[in-house]
Tab-separated table of C-alpha atoms and ligand atoms in Angstrom:
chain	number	residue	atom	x	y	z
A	1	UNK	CA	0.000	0.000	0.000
A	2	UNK	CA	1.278	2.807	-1.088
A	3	UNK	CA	1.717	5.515	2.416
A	4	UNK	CA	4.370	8.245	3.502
A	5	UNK	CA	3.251	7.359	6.705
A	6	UNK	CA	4.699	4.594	9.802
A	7	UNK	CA	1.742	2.091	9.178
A	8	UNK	CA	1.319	-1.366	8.601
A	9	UNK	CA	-2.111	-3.183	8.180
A	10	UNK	CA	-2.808	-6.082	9.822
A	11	UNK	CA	-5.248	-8.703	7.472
A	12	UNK	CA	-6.965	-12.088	9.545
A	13	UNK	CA	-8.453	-14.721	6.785
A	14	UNK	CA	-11.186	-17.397	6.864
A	15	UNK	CA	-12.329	-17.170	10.639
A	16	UNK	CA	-12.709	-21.306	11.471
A	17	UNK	CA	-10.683	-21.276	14.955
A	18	UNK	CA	-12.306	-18.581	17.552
A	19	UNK	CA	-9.847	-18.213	20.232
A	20	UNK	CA	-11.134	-15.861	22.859
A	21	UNK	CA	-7.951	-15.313	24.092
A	22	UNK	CA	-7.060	-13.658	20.649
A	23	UNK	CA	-10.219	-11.748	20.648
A	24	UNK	CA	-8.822	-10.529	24.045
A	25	UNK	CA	-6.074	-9.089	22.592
A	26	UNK	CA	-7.670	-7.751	19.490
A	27	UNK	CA	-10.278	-5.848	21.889
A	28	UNK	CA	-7.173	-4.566	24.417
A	29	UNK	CA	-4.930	-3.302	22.076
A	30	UNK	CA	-7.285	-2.181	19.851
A	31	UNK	CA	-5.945	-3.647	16.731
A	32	UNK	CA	-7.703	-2.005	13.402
A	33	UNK	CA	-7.654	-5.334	11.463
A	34	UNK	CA	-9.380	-6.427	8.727
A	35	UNK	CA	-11.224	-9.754	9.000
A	36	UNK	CA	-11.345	-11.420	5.429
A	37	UNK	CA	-14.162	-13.976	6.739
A	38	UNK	CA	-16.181	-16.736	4.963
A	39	UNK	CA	-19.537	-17.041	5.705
A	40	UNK	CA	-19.096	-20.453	6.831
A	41	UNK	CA	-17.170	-20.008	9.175
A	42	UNK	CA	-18.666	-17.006	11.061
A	43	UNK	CA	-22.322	-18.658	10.979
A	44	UNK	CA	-21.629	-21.589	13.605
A	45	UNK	CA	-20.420	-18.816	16.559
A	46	UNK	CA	-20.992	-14.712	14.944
A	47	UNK	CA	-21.274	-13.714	18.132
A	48	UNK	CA	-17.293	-14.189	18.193
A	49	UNK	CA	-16.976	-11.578	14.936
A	50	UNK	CA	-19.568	-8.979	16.075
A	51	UNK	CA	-18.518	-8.915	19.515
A	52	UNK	CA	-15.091	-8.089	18.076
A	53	UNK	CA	-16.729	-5.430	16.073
A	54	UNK	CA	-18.926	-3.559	18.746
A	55	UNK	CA	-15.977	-4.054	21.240
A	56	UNK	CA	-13.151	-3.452	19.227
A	57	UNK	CA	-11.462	-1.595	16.061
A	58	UNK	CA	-11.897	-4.636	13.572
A	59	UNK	CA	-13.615	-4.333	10.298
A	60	UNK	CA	-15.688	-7.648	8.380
A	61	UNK	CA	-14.160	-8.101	4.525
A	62	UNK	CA	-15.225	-10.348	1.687
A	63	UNK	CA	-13.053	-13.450	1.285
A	64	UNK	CA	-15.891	-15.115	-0.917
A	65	UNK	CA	-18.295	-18.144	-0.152
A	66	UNK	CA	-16.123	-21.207	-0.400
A	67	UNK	CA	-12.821	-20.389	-1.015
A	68	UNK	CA	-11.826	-21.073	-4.840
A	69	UNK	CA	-9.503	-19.607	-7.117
A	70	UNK	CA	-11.959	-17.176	-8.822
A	71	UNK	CA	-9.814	-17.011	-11.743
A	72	UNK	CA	-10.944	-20.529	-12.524
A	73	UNK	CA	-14.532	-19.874	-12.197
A	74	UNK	CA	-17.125	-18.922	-14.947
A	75	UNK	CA	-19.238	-15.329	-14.790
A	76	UNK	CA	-21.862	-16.570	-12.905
A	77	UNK	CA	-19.431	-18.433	-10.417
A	78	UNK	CA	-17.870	-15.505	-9.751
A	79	UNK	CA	-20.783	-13.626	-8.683
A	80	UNK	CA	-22.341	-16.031	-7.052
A	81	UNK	CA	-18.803	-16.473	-4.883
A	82	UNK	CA	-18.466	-12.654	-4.442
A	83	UNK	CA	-21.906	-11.363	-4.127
A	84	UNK	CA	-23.250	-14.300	-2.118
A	85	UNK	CA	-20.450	-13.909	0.632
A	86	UNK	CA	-21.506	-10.078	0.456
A	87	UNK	CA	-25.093	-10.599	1.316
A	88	UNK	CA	-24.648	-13.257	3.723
A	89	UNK	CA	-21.942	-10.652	5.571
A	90	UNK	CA	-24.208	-7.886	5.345
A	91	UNK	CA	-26.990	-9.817	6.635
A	92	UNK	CA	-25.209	-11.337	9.570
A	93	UNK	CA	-22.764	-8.078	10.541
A	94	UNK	CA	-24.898	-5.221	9.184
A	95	UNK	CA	-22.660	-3.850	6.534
A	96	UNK	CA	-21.429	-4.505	3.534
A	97	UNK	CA	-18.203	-5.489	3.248
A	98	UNK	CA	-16.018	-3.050	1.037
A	99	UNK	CA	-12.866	-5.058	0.528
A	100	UNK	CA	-12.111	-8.683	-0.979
A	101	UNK	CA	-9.141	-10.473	-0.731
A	102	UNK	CA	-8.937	-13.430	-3.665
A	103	UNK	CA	-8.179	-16.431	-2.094
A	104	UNK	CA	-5.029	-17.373	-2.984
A	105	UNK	CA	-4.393	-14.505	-3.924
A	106	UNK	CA	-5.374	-15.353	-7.616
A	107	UNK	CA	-6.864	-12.302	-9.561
A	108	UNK	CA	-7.069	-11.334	-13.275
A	109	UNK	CA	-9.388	-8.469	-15.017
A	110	UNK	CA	-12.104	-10.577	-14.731
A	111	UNK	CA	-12.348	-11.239	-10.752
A	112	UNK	CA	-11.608	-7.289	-10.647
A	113	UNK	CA	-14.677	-6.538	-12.854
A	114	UNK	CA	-16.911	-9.280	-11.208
A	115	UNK	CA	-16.070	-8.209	-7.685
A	116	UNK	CA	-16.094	-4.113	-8.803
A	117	UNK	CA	-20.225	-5.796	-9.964
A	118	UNK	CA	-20.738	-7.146	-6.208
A	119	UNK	CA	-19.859	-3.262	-4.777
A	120	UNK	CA	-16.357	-4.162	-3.278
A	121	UNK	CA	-14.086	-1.194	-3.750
A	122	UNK	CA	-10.620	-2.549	-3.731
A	123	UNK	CA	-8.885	-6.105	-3.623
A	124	UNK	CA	-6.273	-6.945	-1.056
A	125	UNK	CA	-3.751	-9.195	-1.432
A	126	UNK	CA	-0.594	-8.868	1.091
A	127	UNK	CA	2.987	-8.895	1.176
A	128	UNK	CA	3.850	-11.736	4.301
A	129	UNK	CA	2.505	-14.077	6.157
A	130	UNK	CA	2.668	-14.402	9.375
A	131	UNK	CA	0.771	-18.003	9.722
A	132	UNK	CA	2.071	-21.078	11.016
A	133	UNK	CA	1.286	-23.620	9.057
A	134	UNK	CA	3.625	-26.701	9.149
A	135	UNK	CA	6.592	-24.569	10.364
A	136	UNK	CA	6.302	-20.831	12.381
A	137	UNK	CA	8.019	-18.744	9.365
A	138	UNK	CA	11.108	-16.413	9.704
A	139	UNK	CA	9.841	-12.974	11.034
A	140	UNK	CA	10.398	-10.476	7.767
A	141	UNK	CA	11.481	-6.701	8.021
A	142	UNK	CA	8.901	-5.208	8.013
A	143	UNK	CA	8.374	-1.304	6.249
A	144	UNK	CA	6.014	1.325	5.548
A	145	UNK	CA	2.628	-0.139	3.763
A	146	UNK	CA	3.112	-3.688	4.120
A	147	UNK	CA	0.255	-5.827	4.604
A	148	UNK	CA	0.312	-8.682	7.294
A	149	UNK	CA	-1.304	-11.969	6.600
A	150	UNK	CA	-2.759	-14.137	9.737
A	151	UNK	CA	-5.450	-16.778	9.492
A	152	UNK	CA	-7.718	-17.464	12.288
A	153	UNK	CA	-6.033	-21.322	13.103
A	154	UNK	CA	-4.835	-21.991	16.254
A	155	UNK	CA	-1.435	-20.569	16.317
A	156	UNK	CA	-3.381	-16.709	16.115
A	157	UNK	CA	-2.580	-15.811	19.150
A	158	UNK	CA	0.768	-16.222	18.486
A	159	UNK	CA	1.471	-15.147	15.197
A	160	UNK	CA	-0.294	-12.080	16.172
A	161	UNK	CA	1.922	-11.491	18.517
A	162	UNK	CA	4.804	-11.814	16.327
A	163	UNK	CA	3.284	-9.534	13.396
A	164	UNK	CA	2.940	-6.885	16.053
A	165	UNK	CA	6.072	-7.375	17.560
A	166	UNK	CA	7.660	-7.169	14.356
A	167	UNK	CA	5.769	-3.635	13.669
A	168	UNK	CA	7.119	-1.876	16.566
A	169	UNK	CA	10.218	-3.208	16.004
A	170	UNK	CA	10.035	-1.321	12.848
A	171	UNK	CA	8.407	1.787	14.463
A	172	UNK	CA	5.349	1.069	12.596
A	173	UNK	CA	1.654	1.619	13.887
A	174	UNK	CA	-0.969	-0.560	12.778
A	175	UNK	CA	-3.629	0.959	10.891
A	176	UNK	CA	-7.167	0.624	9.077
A	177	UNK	CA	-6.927	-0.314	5.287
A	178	UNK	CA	-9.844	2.301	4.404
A	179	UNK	CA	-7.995	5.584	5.260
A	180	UNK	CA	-5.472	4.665	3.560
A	181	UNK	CA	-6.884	3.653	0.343
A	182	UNK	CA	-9.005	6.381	0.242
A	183	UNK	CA	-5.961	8.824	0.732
A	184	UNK	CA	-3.798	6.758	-1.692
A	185	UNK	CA	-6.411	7.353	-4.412
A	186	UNK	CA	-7.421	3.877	-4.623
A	187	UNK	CA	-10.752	3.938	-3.328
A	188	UNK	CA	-13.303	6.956	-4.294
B	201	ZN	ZN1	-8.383	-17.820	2.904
């Protein structure tokens, strides 16, 4: 993201694991992340998500329906992968989400068109991530714009910890994705 200022943004995806320890922290320190949740995995427990929203600085994002590469999916997948995660969002959190991050990360024209159709404003994709999967990863430098990736699994707490960690090791605050998008020129 492009920024003069000392910012990173912190990004959570998919939502399956809800840790209320990690909710703690999100709430205490008032953390301005963006949740990239699935439907699916809010609908079982959103009480987790909007307590996280009334209590703290978090904001709901698209991350579509069920997780495909939307690259490899027809119009009418597309939509119904974008839009569908939307509604079910809006209905469950009150607002429409404004941002999508691609699974995978996969995007061409197309997925920018068809998601620009559902009424998201940008796409986010990110430059490290944070998650422990099979092995916890080597913390990165961190600078200036860079866009954290966690996933709500069961390291969270953890990796969180590390992400911010690694920003004030770098002097850097973490921030909302909005503002900064909007004063970028990347969002009207
Ligand atoms: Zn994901």
């Amino acid at each position: 993201m492009p920024t003069d200022e000392k910012v990173v943004f912190i990004t959570i995806d998919d939502g399956w694991v809800h840790d209320p320890a990690v909710a703690q922290k999100l709430v205490e320190q008032r953390v301005p992340a963006s949740l990239f949740l699935l439907p699916g995995a809010t609908s079982y427990d959103p009480s987790y998500f909007t307590g996280l929203v009334d209590q703290g600085r978090v904001s709901v994002e698209n991350h579509t329906v069920n997780h495909p590469d939307l690259t490899t999916l027809d119009a009418a997948g597309k939509d119904a992968e974008v839009c569908g995660a939307e509604d079910q969002l809006t209905t469950t959190f009150g607002r429409a989400p404004k941002l999508l991050r691609p699974p995978y990360g996969a995007v061409n024209d197309d997925v920018r068109l068809a998601a620009k159709a559902c009424g998201v404003k940008a796409l986010i994709t990110w430059t490290y991530d944070f998650t422990t999967w099979s092995e916890t990863p080597a913390t990165p430098q961190l600078h200036s714009g860079d866009i954290v990736l966690l996933h709500f699994t069961p390291t969270l707490g953890a990796d969180l910890q590390r992400a911010l960690d690694a920003a004030k090791a770098a002097g850097l605050k973490p921030a909302a994705l909005m503002p900064h998008l909007k004063s970028a020129g990347l969002v009207p």
